[in-house]
PDB file of C-alpha atoms in Angstrom:
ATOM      1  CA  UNK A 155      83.135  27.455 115.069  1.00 60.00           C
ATOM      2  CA  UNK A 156      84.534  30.963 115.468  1.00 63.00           C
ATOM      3  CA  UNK A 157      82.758  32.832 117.973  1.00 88.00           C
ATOM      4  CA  UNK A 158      82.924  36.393 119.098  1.00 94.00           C
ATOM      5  CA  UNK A 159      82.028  37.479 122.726  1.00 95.00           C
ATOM      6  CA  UNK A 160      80.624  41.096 123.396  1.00 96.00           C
ATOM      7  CA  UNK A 161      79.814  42.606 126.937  1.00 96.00           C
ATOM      8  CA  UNK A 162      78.216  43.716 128.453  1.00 97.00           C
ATOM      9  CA  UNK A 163      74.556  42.382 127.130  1.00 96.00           C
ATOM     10  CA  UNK A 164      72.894  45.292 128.696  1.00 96.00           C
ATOM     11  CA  UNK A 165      74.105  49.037 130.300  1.00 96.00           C
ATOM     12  CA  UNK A 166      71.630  51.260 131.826  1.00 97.00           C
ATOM     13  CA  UNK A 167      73.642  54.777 132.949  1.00 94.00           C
ATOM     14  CA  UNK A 168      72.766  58.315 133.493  1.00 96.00           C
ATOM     15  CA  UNK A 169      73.259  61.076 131.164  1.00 96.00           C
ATOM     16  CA  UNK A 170      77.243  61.592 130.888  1.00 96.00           C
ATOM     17  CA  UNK A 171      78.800  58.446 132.017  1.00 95.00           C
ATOM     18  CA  UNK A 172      80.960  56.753 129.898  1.00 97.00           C
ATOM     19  CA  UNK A 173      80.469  53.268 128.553  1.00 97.00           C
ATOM     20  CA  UNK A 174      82.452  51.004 127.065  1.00 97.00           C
ATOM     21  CA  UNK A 175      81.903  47.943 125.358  1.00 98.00           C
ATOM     22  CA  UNK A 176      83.917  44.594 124.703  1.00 97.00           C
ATOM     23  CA  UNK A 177      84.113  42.902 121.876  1.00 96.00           C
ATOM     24  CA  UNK A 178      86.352  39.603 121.685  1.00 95.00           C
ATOM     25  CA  UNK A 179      87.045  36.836 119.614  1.00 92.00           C
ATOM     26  CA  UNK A 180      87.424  33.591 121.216  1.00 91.00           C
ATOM     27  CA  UNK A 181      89.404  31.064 119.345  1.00 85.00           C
ATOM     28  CA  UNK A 182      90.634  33.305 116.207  1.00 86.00           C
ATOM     29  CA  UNK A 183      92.365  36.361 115.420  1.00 88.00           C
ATOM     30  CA  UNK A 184      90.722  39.332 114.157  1.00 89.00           C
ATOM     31  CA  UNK A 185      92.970  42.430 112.909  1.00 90.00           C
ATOM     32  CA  UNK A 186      89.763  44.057 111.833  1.00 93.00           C
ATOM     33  CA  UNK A 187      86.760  44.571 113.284  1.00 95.00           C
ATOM     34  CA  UNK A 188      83.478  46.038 112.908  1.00 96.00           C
ATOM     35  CA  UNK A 189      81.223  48.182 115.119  1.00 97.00           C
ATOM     36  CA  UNK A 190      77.319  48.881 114.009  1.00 97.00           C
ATOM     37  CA  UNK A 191      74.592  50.645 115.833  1.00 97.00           C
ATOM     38  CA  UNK A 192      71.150  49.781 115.680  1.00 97.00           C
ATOM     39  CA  UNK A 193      67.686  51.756 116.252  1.00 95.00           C
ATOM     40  CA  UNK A 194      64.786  50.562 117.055  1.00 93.00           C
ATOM     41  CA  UNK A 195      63.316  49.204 114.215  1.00 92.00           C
ATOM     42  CA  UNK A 196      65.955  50.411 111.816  1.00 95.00           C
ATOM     43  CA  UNK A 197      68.538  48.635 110.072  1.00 96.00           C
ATOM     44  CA  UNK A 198      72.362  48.220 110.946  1.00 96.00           C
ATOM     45  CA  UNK A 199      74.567  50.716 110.320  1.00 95.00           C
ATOM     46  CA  UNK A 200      78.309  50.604 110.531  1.00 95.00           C
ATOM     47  CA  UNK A 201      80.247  53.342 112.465  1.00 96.00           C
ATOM     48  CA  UNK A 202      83.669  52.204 111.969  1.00 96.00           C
ATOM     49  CA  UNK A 203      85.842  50.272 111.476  1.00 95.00           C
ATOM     50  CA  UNK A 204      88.700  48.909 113.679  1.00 94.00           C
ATOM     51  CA  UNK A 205      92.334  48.052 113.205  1.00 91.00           C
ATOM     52  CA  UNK A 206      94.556  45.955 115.101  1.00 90.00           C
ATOM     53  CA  UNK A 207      97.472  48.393 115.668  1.00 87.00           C
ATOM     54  CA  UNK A 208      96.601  51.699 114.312  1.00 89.00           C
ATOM     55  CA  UNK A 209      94.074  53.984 114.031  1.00 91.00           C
ATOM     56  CA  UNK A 210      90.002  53.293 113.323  1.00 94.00           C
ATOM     57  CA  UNK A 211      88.205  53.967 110.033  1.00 94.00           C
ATOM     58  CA  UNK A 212      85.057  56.022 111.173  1.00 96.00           C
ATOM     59  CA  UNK A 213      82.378  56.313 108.757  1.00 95.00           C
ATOM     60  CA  UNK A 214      80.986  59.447 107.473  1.00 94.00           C
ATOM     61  CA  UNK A 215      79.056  61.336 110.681  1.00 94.00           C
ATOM     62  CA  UNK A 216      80.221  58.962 113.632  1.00 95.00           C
ATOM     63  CA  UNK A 217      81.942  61.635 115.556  1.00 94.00           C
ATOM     64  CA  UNK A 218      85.651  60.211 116.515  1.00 93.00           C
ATOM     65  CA  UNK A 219      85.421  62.166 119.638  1.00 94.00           C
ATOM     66  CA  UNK A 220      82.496  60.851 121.297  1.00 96.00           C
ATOM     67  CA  UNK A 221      82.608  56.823 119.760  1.00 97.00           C
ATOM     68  CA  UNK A 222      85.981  55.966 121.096  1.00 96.00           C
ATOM     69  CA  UNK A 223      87.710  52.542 119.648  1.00 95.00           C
ATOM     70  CA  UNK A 224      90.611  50.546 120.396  1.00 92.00           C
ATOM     71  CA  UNK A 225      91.595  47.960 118.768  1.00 92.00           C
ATOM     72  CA  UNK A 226      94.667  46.855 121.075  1.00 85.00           C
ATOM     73  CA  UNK A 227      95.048  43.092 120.731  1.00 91.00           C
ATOM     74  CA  UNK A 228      94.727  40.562 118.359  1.00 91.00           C
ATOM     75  CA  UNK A 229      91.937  39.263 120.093  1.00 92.00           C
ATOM     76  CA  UNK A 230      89.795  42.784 121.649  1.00 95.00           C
ATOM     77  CA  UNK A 231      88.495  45.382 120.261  1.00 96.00           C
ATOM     78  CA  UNK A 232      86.300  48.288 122.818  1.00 96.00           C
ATOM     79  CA  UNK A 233      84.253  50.790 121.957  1.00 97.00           C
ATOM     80  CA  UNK A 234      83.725  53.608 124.544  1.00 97.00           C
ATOM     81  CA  UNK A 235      80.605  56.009 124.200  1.00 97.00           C
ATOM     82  CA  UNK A 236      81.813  59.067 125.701  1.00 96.00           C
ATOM     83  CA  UNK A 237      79.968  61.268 128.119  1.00 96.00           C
ATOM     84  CA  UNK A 238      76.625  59.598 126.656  1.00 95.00           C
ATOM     85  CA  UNK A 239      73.333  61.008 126.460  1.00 95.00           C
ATOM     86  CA  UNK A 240      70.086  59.518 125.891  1.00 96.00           C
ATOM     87  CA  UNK A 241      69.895  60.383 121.967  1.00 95.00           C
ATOM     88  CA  UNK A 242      72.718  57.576 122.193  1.00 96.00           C
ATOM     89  CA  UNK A 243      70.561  54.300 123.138  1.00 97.00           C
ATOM     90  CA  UNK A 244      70.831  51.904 121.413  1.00 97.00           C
ATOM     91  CA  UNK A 245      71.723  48.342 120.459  1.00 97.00           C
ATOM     92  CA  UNK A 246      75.363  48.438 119.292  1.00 98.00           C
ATOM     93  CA  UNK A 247      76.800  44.998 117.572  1.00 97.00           C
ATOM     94  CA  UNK A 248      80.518  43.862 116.736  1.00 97.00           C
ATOM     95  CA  UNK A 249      81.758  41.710 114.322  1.00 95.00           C
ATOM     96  CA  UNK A 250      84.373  40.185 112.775  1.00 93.00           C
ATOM     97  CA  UNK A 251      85.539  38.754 109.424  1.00 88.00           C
ATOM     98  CA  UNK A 252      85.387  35.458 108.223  1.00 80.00           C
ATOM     99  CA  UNK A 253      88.922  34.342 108.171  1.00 76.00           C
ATOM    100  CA  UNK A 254      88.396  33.449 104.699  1.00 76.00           C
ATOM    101  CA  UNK A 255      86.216  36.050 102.297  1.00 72.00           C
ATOM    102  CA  UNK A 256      83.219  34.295 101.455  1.00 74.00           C
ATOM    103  CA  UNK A 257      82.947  33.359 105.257  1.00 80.00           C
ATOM    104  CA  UNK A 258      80.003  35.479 106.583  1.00 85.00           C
ATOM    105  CA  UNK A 259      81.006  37.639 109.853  1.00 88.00           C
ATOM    106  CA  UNK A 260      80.996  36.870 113.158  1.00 91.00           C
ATOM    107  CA  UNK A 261      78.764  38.787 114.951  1.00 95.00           C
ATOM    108  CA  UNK A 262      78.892  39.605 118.817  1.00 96.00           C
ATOM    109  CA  UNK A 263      75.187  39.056 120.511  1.00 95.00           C
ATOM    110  CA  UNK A 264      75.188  43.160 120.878  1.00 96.00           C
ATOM    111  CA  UNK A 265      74.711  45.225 123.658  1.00 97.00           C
ATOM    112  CA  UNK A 266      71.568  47.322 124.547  1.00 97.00           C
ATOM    113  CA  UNK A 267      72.603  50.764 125.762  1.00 97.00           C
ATOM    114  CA  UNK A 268      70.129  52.891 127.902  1.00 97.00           C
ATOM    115  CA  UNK A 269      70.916  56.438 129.201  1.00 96.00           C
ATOM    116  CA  UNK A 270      69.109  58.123 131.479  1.00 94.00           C
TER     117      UNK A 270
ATOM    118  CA  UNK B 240      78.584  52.219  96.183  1.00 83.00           C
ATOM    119  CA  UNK B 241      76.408  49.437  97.154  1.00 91.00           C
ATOM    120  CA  UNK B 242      72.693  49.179  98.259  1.00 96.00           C
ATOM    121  CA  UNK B 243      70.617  46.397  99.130  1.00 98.00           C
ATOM    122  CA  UNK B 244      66.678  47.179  99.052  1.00 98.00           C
ATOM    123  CA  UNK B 245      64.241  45.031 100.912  1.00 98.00           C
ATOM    124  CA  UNK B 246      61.178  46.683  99.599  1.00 94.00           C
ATOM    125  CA  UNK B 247      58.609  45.098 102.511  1.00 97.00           C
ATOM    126  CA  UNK B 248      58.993  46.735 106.042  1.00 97.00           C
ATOM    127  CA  UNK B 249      56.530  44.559 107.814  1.00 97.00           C
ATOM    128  CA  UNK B 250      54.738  41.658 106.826  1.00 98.00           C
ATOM    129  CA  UNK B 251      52.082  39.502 108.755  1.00 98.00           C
ATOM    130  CA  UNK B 252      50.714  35.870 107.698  1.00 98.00           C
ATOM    131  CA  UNK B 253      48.961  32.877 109.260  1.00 97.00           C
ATOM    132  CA  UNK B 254      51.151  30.110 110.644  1.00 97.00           C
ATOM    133  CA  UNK B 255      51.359  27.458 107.721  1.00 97.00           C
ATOM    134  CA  UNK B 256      51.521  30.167 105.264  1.00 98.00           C
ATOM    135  CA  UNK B 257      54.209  30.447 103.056  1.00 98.00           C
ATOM    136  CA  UNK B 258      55.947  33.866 102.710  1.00 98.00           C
ATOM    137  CA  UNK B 259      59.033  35.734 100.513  1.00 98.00           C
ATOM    138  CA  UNK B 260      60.697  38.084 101.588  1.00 98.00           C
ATOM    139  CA  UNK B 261      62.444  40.217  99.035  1.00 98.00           C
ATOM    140  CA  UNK B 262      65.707  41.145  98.157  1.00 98.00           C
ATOM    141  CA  UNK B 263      67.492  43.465  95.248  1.00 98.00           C
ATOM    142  CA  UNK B 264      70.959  44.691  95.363  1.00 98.00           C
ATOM    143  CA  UNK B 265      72.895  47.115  93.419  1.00 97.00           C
ATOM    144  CA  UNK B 266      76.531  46.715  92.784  1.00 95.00           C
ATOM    145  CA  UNK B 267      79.260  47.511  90.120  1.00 93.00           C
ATOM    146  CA  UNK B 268      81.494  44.749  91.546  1.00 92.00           C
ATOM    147  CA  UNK B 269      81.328  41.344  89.213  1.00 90.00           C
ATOM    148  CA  UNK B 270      81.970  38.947  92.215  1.00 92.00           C
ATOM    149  CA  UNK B 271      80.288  39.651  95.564  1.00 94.00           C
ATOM    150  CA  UNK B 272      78.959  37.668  98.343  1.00 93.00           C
ATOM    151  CA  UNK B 273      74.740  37.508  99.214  1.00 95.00           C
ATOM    152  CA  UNK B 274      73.662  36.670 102.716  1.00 95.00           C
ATOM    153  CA  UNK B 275      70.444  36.340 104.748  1.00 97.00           C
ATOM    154  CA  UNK B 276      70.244  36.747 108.239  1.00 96.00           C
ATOM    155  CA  UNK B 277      67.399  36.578 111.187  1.00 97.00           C
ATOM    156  CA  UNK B 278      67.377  38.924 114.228  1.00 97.00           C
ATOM    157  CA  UNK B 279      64.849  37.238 116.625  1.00 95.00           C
ATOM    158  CA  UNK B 280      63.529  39.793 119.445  1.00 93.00           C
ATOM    159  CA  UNK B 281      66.648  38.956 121.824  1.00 91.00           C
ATOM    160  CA  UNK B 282      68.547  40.924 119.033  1.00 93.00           C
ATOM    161  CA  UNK B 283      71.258  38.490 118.217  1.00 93.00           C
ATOM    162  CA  UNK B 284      72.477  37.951 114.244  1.00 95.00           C
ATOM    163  CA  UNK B 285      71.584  34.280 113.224  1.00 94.00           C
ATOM    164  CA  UNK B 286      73.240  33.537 109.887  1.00 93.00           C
ATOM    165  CA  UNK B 287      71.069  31.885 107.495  1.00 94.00           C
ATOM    166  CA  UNK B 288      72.959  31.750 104.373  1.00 92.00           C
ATOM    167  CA  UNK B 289      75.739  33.201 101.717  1.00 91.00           C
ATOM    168  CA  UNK B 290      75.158  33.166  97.875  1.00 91.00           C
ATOM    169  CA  UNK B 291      78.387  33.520  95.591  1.00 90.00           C
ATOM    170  CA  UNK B 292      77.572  35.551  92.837  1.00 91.00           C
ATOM    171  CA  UNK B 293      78.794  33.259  90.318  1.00 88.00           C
ATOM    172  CA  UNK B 294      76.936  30.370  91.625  1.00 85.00           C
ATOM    173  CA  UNK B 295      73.083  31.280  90.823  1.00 81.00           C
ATOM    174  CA  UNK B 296      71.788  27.525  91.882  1.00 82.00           C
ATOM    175  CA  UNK B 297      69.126  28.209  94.034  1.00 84.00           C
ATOM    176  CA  UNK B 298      69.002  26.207  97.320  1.00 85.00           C
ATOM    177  CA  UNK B 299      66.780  24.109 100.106  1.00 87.00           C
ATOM    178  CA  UNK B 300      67.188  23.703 103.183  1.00 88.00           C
ATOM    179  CA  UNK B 301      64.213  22.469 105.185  1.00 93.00           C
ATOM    180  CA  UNK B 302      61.708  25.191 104.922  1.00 95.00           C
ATOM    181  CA  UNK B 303      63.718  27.967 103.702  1.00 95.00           C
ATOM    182  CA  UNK B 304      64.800  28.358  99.810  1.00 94.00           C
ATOM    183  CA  UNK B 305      66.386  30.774  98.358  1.00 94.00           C
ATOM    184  CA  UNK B 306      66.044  32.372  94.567  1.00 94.00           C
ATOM    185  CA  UNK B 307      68.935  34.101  93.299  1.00 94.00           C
ATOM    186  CA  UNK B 308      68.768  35.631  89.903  1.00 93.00           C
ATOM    187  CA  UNK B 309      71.568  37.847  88.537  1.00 92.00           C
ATOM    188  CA  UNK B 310      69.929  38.985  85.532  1.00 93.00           C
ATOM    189  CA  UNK B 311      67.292  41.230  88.374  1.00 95.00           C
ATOM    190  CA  UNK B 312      69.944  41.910  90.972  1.00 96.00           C
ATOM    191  CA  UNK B 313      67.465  39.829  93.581  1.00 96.00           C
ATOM    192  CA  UNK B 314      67.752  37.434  96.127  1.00 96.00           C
ATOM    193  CA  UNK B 315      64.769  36.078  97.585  1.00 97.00           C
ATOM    194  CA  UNK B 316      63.914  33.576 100.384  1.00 96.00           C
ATOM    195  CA  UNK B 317      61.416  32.233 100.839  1.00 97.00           C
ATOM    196  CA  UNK B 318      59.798  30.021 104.484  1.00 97.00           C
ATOM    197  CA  UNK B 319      57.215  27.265 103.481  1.00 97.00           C
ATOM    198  CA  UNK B 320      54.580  26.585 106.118  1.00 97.00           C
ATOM    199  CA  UNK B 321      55.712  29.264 108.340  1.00 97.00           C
ATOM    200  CA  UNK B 322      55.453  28.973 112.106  1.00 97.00           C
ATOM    201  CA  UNK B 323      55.540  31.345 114.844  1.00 97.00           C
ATOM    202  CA  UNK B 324      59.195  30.458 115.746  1.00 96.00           C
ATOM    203  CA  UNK B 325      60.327  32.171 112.684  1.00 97.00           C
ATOM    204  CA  UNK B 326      58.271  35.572 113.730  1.00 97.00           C
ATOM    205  CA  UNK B 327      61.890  37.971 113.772  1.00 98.00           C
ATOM    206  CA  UNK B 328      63.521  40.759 111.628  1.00 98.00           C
ATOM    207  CA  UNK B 329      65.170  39.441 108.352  1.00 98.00           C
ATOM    208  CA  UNK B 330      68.221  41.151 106.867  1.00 98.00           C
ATOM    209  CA  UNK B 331      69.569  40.670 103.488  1.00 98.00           C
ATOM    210  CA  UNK B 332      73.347  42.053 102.698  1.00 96.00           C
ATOM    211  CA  UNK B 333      75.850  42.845 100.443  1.00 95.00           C
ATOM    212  CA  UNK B 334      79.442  42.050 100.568  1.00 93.00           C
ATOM    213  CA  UNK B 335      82.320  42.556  98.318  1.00 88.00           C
ATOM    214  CA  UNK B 336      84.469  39.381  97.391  1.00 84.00           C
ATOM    215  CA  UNK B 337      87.783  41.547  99.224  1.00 82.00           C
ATOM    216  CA  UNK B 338      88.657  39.927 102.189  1.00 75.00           C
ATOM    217  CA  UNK B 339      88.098  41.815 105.340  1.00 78.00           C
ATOM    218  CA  UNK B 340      85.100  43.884 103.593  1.00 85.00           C
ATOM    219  CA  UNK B 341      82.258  45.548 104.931  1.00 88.00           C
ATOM    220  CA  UNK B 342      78.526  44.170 105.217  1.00 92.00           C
ATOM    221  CA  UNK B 343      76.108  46.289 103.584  1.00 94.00           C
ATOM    222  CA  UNK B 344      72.201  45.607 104.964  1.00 96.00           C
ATOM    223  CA  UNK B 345      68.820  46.267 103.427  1.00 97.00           C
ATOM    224  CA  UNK B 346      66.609  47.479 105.670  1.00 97.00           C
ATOM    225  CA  UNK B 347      65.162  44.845 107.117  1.00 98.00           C
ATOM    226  CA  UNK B 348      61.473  42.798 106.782  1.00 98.00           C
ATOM    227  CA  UNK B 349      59.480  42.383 110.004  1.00 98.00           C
ATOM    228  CA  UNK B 350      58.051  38.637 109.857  1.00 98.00           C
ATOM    229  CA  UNK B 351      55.241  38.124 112.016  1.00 98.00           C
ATOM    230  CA  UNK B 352      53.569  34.587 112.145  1.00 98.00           C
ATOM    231  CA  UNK B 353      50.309  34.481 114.547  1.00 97.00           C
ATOM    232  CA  UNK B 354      48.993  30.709 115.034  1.00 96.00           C
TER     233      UNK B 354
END
C-alpha cells in the first residue's frame, strides 16, 4: 500500500537551530501535502498545507516566516522550523491524500521535536 | 466550517470490558467521509476505518464496531472485551468528499485498559 516516509523520528537541538523535516512518499505521487503539529495531549492541528510547485497554504496563526515548507518534487515535501525555540516542541506529522477521495491519508510516523 | 466533538477526554476500564468512545460531527456538506484512527504511545496514526456518509450500515470487524447515525451527526465505535493492547489515543475526523481535502480531528479519547 501507499506509504509515506518522514525523518527524522526524533531531533533534540538547542534554542535557535534550525530543523527541518522530511516528508516522502514512497511509491505514489503526492502534489499536496499536509503538515500537523501535535501537543502533548492535544489533538492534531494542521499548519498548512503544501503544493507541489507553488506556494504553501498556511493556516490561520502558523507564522510563514518561522514554519518554512517546500514542496519541490512530486515525491518530497520539508518543513523547516526556523531558529526554533523550546515553545516549539513538539510532535509534527505529514500526510498525504488518498489518491482517490474516500481513501483516508497517508500519514508519516511523525517526528518528535525537542529544543533546548 | 466543520467540527468533530469527542465529548470524553480520558476514559479508564478493566480489560474485558467493553467501551464506546464517542463521536458527533457538524457539517453543512451532504457527502463527507468519517474515519477513526488510534495513536498508540509511539505516536504513529493507525487507520481504523472510513464511513461514507451515504452508507449508514454499521460495521464489525473483530472487536471493534462502529454506529453511524446521520439523523444525530454521530459516529461511535465501540471495542468489545477490551485488552490492554488497545490502551492508545483515539481520533475521530471529518473529511469533505473533494479530493485532496483536509482532515478535521476531534479531540481525541484517552483509552486506558489495566488487566
Amino acid at each position: 500500500g501507499a506509504v509515506v516516509s518522514q525523518h527524522p523520528s526524533w531531533v533534540i537541538c538547542k534554542s535557535g537551530t534550525s530543523v527541518k523535516i522530511e516528508c516522502r512518499s514512497l511509491d505514489f505521487q503526492a502534489t499536496t501535502m499536509f503538515w500537523y503539529r501535535q501537543f502533548p495531549k492535544q489533538s492534531l492541528m494542521l499548519m498548512a498545507t503544501s503544493n507541489e510547485g507553488s506556494k504553501a497554504t498556511y493556516e490561520q496563526g502558523v507564522e510563514k516566516d518561522k514554519f518554512l515548507i517546500n514542496h519541490a518534487s512530486l515525491t518530497l515535501s520539508t518543513l523547516t522550523v526556523t531558529s526554533a525555540h523550546p515553545e516549539d516542541s513538539s510532535f509534527y506529522i505529514c500526510s498525504a491524500p488518498g489518491q482517490v477521495s474516500n481513501q483516508p491519508q497517508h500519514f508519516g510516523d511523525g517526528t518528535r521535536l525537542s529544543i533546548l | 466550517a466543520q467540527k468533530v466533538t469527542q465529548a470524553q477526554t480520558e476514559i479508564s476500564v478493566v480489560e474485558k470490558e467493553d467501551v464506546t468512545l464517542d463521536c458527533v460531527y457538524e457539517t453543512r456538506d451532504t457527502t463527507y467521509y468519517l474515519f477513526w484512527y488510534k495513536q498508540p504511545p509511539s505516536g504513529e496514526l493507525v487507520f481504523l476505518i472510513r464511513r461514507n456518509s451515504f452508507d449508514e450500515q454499521n460495521e464489525i470487524s473483530g472487536r471493534y464496531s462502529w454506529n453511524f447515525q446521520k439523523s444525530t451527526s454521530s459516529f461511535n465505535f465501540t471495542i468489545t472485551a477490551s485488552q490492554v493492547v488497545d490502551s492508545a489515543v483515539y481520533f475521530c475526523a471529518l473529511k469533505k468528499e473533494t479530493s485532496g481535502s483536509r482532515l478535521t480531528f476531534g479531540e481525541g479519547t484517552q483509552l486506558t485498559v489495566n488487566p
